[in-house]
Coordinates of C-alpha atoms (C1' of nucleotides) in Angstrom, one line a residue:
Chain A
X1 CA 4.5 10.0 4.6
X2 CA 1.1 11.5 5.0
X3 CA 3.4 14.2 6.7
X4 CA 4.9 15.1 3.4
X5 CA 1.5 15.3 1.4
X6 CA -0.1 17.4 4.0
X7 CA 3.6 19.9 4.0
X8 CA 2.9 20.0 0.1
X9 CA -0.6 21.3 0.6
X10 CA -0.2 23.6 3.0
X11 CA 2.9 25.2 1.3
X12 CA 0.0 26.5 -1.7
X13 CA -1.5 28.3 0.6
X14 CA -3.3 28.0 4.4
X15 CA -5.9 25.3 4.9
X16 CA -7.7 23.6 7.6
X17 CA -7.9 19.9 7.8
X18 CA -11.1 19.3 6.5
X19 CA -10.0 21.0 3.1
X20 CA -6.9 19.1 3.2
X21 CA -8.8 16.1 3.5
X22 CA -11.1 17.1 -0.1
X23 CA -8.2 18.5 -2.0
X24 CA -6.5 14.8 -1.4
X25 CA -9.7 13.4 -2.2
X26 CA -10.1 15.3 -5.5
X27 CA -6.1 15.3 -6.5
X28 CA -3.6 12.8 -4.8
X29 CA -6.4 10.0 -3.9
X30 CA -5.1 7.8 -6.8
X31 CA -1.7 7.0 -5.3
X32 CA -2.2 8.9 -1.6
X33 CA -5.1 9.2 0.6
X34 CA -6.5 9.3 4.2
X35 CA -8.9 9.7 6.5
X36 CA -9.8 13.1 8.6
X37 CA -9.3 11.6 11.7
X38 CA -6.0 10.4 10.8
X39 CA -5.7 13.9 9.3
X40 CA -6.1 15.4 12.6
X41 CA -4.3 13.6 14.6
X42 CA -0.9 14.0 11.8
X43 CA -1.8 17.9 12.1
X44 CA -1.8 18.2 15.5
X45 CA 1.5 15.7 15.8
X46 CA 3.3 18.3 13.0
X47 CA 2.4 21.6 15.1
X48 CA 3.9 19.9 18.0
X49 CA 6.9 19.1 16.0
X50 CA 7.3 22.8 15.0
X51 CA 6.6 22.3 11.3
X52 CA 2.8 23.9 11.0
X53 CA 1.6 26.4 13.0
X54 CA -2.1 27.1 13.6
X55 CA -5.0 29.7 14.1
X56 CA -8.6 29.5 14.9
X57 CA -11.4 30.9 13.0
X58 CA -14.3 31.5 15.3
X59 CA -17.4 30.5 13.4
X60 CA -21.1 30.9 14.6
X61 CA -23.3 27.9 14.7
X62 CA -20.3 25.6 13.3
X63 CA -16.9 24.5 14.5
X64 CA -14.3 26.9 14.8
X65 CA -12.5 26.7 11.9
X66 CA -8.6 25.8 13.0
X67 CA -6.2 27.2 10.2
X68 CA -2.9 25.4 9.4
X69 CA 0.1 26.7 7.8
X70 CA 3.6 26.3 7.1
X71 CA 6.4 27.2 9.3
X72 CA 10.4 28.1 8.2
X73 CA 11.2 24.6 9.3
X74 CA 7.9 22.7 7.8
X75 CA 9.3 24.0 4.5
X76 CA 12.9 23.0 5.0
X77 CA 11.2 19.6 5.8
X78 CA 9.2 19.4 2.9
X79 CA 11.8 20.4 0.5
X80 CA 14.7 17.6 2.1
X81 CA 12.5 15.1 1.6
X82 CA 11.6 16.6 -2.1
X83 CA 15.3 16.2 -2.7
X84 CA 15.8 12.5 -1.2
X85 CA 15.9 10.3 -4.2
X86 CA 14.1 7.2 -4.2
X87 CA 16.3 4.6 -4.9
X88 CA 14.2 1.3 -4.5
X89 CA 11.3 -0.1 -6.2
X90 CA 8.1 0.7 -3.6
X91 CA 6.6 -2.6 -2.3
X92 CA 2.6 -2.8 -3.5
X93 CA -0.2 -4.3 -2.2
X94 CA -3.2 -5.5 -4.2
X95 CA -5.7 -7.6 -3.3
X96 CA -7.1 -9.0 -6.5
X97 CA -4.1 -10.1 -7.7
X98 CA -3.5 -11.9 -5.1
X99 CA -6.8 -13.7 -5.1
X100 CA -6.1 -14.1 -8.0
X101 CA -2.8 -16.0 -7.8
X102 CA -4.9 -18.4 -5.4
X103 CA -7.9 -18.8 -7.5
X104 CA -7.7 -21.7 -8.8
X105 CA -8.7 -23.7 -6.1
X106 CA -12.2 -21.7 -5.9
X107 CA -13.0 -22.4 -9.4
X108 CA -13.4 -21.0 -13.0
X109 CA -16.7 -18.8 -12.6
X110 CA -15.7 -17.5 -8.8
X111 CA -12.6 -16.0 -10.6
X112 CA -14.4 -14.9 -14.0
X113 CA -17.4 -12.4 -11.8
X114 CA -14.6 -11.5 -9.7
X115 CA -12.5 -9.8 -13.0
X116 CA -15.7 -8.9 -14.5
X117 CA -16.6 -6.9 -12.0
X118 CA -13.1 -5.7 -11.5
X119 CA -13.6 -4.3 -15.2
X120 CA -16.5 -2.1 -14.7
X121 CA -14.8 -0.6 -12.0
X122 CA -11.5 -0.1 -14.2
X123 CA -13.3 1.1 -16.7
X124 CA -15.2 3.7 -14.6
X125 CA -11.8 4.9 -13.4
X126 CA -10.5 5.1 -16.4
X127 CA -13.3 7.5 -17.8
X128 CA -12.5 9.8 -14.4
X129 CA -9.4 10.3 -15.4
X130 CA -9.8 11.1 -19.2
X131 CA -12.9 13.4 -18.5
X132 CA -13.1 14.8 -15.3
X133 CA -9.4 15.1 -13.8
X134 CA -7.9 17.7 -16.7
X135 CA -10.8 20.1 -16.2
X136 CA -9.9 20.4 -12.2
X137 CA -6.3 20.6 -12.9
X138 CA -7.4 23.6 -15.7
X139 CA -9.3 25.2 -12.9
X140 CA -6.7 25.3 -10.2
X141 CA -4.3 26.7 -12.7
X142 CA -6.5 29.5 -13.9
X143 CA -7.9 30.8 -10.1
X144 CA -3.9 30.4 -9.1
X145 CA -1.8 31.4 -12.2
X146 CA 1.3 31.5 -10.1
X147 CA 0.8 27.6 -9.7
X148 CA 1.3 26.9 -13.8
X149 CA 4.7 24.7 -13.1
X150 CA 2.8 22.7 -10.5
X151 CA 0.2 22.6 -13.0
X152 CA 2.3 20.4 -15.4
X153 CA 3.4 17.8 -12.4
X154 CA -0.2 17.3 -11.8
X155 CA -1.2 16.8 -15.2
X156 CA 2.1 14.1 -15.1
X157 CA 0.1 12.1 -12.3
X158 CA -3.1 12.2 -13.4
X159 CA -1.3 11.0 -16.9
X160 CA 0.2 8.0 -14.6
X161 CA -3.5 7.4 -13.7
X162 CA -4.8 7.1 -17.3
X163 CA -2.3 4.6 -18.5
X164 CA -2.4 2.5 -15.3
X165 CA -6.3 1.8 -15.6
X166 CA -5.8 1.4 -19.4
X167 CA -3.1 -1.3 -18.8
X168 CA -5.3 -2.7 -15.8
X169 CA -8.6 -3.1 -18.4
X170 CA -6.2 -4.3 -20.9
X171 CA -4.9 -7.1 -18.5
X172 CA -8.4 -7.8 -17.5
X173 CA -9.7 -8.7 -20.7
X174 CA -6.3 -10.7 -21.3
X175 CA -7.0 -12.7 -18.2
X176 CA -10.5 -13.0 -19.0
X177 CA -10.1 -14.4 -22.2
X178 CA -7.4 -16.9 -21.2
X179 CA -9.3 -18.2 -18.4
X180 CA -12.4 -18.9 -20.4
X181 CA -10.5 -20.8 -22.9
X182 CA -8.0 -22.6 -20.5
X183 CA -11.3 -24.1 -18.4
X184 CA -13.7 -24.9 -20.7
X185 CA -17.2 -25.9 -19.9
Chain B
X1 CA -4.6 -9.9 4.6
X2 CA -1.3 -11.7 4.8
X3 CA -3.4 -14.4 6.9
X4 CA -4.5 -15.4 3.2
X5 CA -1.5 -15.3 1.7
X6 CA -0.1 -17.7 4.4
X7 CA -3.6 -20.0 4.3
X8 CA -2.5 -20.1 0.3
X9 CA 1.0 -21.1 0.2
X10 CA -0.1 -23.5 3.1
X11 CA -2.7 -25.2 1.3
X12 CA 0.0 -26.5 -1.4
X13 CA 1.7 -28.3 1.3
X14 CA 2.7 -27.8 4.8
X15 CA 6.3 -25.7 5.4
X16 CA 7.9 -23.6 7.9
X17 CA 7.6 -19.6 8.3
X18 CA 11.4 -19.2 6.6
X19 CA 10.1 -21.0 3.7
X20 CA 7.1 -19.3 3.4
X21 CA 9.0 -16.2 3.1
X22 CA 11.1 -17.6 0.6
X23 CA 8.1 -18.7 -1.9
X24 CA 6.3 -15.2 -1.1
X25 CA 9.8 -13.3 -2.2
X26 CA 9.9 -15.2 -5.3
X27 CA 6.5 -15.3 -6.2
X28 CA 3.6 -12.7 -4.7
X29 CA 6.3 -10.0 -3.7
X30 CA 5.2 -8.1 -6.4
X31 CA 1.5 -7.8 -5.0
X32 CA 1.9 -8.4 -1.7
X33 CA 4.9 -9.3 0.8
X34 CA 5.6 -9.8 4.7
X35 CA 8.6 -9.6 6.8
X36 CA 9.7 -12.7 8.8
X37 CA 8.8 -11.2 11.6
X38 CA 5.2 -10.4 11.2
X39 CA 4.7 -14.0 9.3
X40 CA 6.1 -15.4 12.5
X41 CA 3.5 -13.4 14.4
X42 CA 0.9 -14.1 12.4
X43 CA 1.4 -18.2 12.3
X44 CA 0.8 -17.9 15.7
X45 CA -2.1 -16.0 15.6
X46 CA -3.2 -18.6 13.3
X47 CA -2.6 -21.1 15.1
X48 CA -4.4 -20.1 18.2
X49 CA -7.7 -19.4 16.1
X50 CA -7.2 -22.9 15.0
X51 CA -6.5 -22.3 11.5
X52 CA -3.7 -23.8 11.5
X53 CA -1.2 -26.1 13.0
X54 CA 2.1 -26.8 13.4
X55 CA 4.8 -29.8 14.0
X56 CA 8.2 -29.3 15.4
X57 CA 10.6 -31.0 13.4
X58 CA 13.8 -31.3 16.0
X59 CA 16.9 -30.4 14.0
X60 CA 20.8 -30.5 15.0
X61 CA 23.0 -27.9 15.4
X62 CA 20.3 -25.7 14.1
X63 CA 16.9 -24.3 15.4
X64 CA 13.9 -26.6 15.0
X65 CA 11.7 -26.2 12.1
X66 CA 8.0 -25.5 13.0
X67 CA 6.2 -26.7 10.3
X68 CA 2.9 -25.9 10.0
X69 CA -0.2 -27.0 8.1
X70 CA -3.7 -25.8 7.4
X71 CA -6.6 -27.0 9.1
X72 CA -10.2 -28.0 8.1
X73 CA -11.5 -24.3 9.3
X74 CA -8.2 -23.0 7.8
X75 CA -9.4 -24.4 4.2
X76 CA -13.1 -23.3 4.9
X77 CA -11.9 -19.7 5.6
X78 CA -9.3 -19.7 2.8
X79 CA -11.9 -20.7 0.1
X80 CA -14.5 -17.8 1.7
X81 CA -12.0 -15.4 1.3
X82 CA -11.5 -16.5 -2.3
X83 CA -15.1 -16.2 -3.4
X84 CA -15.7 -12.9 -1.6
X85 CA -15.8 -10.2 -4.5
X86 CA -14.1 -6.9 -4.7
X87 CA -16.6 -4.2 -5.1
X88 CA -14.1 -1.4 -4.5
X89 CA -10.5 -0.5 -6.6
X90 CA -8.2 -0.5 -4.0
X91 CA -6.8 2.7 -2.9
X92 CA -2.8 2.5 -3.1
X93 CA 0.3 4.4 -1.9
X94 CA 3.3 5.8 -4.1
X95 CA 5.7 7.8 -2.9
X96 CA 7.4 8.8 -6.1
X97 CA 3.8 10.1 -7.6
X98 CA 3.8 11.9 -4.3
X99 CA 7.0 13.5 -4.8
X100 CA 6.0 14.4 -8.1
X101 CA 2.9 15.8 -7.8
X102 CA 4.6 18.2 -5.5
X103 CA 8.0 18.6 -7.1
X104 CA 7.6 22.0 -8.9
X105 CA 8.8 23.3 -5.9
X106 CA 12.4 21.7 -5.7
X107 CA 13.3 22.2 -9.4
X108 CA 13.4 20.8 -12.7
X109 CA 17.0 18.9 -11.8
X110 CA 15.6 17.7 -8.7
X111 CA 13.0 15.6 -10.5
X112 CA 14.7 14.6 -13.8
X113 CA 17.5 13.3 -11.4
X114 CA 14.6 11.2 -9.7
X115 CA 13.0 10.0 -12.5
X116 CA 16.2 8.7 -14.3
X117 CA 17.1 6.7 -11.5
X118 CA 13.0 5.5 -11.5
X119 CA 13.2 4.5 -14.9
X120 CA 16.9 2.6 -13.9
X121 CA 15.0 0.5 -11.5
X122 CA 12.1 -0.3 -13.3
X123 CA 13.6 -1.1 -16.7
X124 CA 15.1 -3.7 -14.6
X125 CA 12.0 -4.9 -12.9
X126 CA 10.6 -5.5 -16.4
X127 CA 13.3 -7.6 -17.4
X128 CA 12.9 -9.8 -14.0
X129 CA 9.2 -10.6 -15.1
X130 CA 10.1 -11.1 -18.7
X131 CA 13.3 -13.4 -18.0
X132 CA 13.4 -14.9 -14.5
X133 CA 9.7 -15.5 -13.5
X134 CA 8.5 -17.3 -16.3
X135 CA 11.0 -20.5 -16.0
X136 CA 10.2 -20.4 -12.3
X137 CA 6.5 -20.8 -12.8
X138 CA 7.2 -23.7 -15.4
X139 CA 10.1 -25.5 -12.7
X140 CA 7.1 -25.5 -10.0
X141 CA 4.6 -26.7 -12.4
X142 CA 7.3 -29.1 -13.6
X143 CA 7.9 -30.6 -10.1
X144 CA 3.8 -30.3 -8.6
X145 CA 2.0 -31.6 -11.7
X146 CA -1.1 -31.2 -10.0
X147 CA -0.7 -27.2 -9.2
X148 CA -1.4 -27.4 -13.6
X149 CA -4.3 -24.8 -13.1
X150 CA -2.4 -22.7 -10.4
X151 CA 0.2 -22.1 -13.3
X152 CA -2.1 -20.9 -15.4
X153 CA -3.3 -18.1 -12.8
X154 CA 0.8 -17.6 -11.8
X155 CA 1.3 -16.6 -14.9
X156 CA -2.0 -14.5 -15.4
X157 CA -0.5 -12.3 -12.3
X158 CA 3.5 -12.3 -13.8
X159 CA 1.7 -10.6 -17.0
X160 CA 0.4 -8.1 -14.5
X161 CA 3.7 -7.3 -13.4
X162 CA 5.1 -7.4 -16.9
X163 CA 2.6 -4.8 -17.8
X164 CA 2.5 -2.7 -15.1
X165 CA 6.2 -2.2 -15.6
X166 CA 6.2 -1.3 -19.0
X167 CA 3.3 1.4 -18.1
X168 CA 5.8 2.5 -15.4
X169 CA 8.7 2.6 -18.1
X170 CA 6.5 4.2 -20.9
X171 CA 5.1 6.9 -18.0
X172 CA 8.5 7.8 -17.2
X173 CA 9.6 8.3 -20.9
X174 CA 7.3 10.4 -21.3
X175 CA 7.5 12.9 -18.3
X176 CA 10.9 13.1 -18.6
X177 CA 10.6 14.2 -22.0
X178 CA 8.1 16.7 -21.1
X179 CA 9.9 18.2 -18.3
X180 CA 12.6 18.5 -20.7
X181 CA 10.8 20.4 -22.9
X182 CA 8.8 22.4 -20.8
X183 CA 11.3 24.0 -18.7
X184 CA 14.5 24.6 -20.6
X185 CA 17.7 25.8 -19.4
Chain C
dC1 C1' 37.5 -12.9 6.4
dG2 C1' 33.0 -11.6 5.6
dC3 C1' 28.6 -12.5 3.7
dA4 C1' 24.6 -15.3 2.7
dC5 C1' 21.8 -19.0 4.2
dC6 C1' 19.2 -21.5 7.5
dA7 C1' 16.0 -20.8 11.5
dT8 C1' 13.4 -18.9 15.4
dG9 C1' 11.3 -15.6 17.9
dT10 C1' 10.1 -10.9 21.1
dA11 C1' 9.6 -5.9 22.0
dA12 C1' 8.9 -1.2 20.8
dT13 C1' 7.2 1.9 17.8
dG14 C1' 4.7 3.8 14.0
dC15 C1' 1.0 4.1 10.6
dG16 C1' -3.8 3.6 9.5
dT17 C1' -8.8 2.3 10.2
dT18 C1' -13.1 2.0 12.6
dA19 C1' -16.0 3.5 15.9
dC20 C1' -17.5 7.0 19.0
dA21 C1' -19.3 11.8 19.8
dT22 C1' -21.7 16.3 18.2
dG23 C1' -24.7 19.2 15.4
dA24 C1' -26.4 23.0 12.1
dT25 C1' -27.1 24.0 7.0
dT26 C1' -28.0 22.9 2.4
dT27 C1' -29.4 20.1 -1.3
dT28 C1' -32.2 16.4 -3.4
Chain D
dA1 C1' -37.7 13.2 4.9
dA2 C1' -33.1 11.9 4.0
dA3 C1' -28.5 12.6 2.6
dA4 C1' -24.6 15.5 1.8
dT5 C1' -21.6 19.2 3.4
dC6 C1' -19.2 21.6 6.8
dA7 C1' -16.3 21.1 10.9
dT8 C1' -13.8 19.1 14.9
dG9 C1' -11.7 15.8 17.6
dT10 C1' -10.6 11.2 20.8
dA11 C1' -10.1 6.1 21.7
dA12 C1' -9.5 1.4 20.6
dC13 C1' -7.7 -1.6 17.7
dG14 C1' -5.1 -3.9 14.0
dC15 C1' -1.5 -4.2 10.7
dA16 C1' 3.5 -3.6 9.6
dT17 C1' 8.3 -2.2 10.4
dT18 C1' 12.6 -1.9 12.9
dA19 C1' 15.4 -3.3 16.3
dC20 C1' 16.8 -6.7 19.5
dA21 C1' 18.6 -11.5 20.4
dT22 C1' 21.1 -16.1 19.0
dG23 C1' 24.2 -19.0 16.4
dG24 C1' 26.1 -22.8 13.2
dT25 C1' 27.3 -24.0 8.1
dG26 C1' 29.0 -23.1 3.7
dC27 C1' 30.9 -20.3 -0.1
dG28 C1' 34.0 -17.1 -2.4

DNA sequence: CGCACCATGTAATGCGTTACATGATTTT
DNA sequence: AAAATCATGTAACGCATTACATGGTGCG
């Protein structure tokens, strides 16, 4: 699947893997992400297969840079699996809840700093999304004008973001409240 | 991770991997799930580290049930996990925010088409959490009187579920919409 | 007649993380 | 003086899926 994200990338424009891996970081990280060295090794797989091809930069005193882009086929690739529909529910995996689900055998204040803390975090995100994430999405779009439809796809994820940290604070605070009154002191 | 799930259901009361399964598909599927093949695996993995152990049941004209039950190091380690606290959101994976993020290229059909059927399957997620899981946390509760508290955290992680899908539902109003709007015919 | 349920497991493969290995330049 | 940025990769390991392998009972 990485495959896919790394095909989308590289089908703006040319990159190497090391700016693949901070334009993820800075864009897709909230519902994809990876690290560089699986980066790498996906890269090198997809050349192999025919679907990027790639060039080195010479560079004094640093790496080579090694360029990827695109090939005929890495774009028929990417847009088949643009067109496949998705027509089940992804599984998800989340850790909290399912200490949560468990907690009560650990006890009323193990779970209470647990959410607590799990607020704070929440919150953060939530104030990431509302104030950083639109100015970076504003940016690409300006330095790459031919990139305005992409532009309102983004802004449709990072708007996914927003009102999944607002519902995850709002459910924190639920939970919080019900478990303090539910186990009294 | 799943070795916590498993130490969880286990510590109710002893039952065989297929039953596990069972209980996990009805209840923490949402947040996390396992095929019977890795559970299988990872009994035995369990097992060996001592966390667990089993019993085989001898059954006619069936296989034998392997029933297995936590151990005192299996309860230690389940009740460390359980107070250890998550100082990081978890990253997670969606393919359809994937898909979308990069969908400019395929079309405005392409992705209306997508999200229509989306909003099809989670509409009917929502109605799962708001109709069917409810009674089935009350019928457990009903039959273990002492899982009481468990209930109340059962239900604290079916709320999750509930609203998480009506973000999903609301987010997919809304892009359609704007996708709609923003590229007409 | 076919499908779902009960019940167990192994083998191969794929996906992802952590650790290892290197090293100059720039910013705090 | 330390940390972040730029820049590449390999190796070992662990977690998860898919396919393989078996087979009786009960329901519609």
């Amino acid at each position: 699947m990485l495959k896919y994200a790394l095909l989308g990338f590289l089908n703006y424009f040319p990159m190497t893997g090391y700016e693949l891996e901070s334009y993820m970081s800075a864009t897709t990280a909230y519902f994809w992400h990876a690290k560089l060295s699986q980066i790498y090794t996906t890269l090198k797989k997809l050349e192999e297969e025919g679907l990027l091809r790639s060039q080195v930069e010479p560079q004094e005193e640093r790496p080579d840079r090694r360029v990827y882009s695109v090939t005929e086929a890495g774009r028929k690739e990417l847009l088949g699996w643009l067109q496949e529909p998705l027509t089940e529910l992804e599984p998800k995996k989340d850790a909290l809840l399912l200490k949560v689900f468990f907690a009560a055998q650990a006890g009323k204040e193990t779970v209470l700093t647990q959410l607590r803390l799990q607020l704070r975090l929440h919150e953060r995100q939530l104030q990431y999304y509302r104030e950083q994430t639109p100015a970076l999405i504003e940016r690409t779009v300006g330095e790459f004008p031919q990139l305005a439809d992409d532009g309102l796809l983004w802004e449709a994820s990072r708007r996914h973001g927003e009102l999944y940290e607002e519902m995850y604070v709002r459910w924190l605070d639920e939970t919080i409240h019900k478990i303090e009154e539910a186990f009294p002191e």
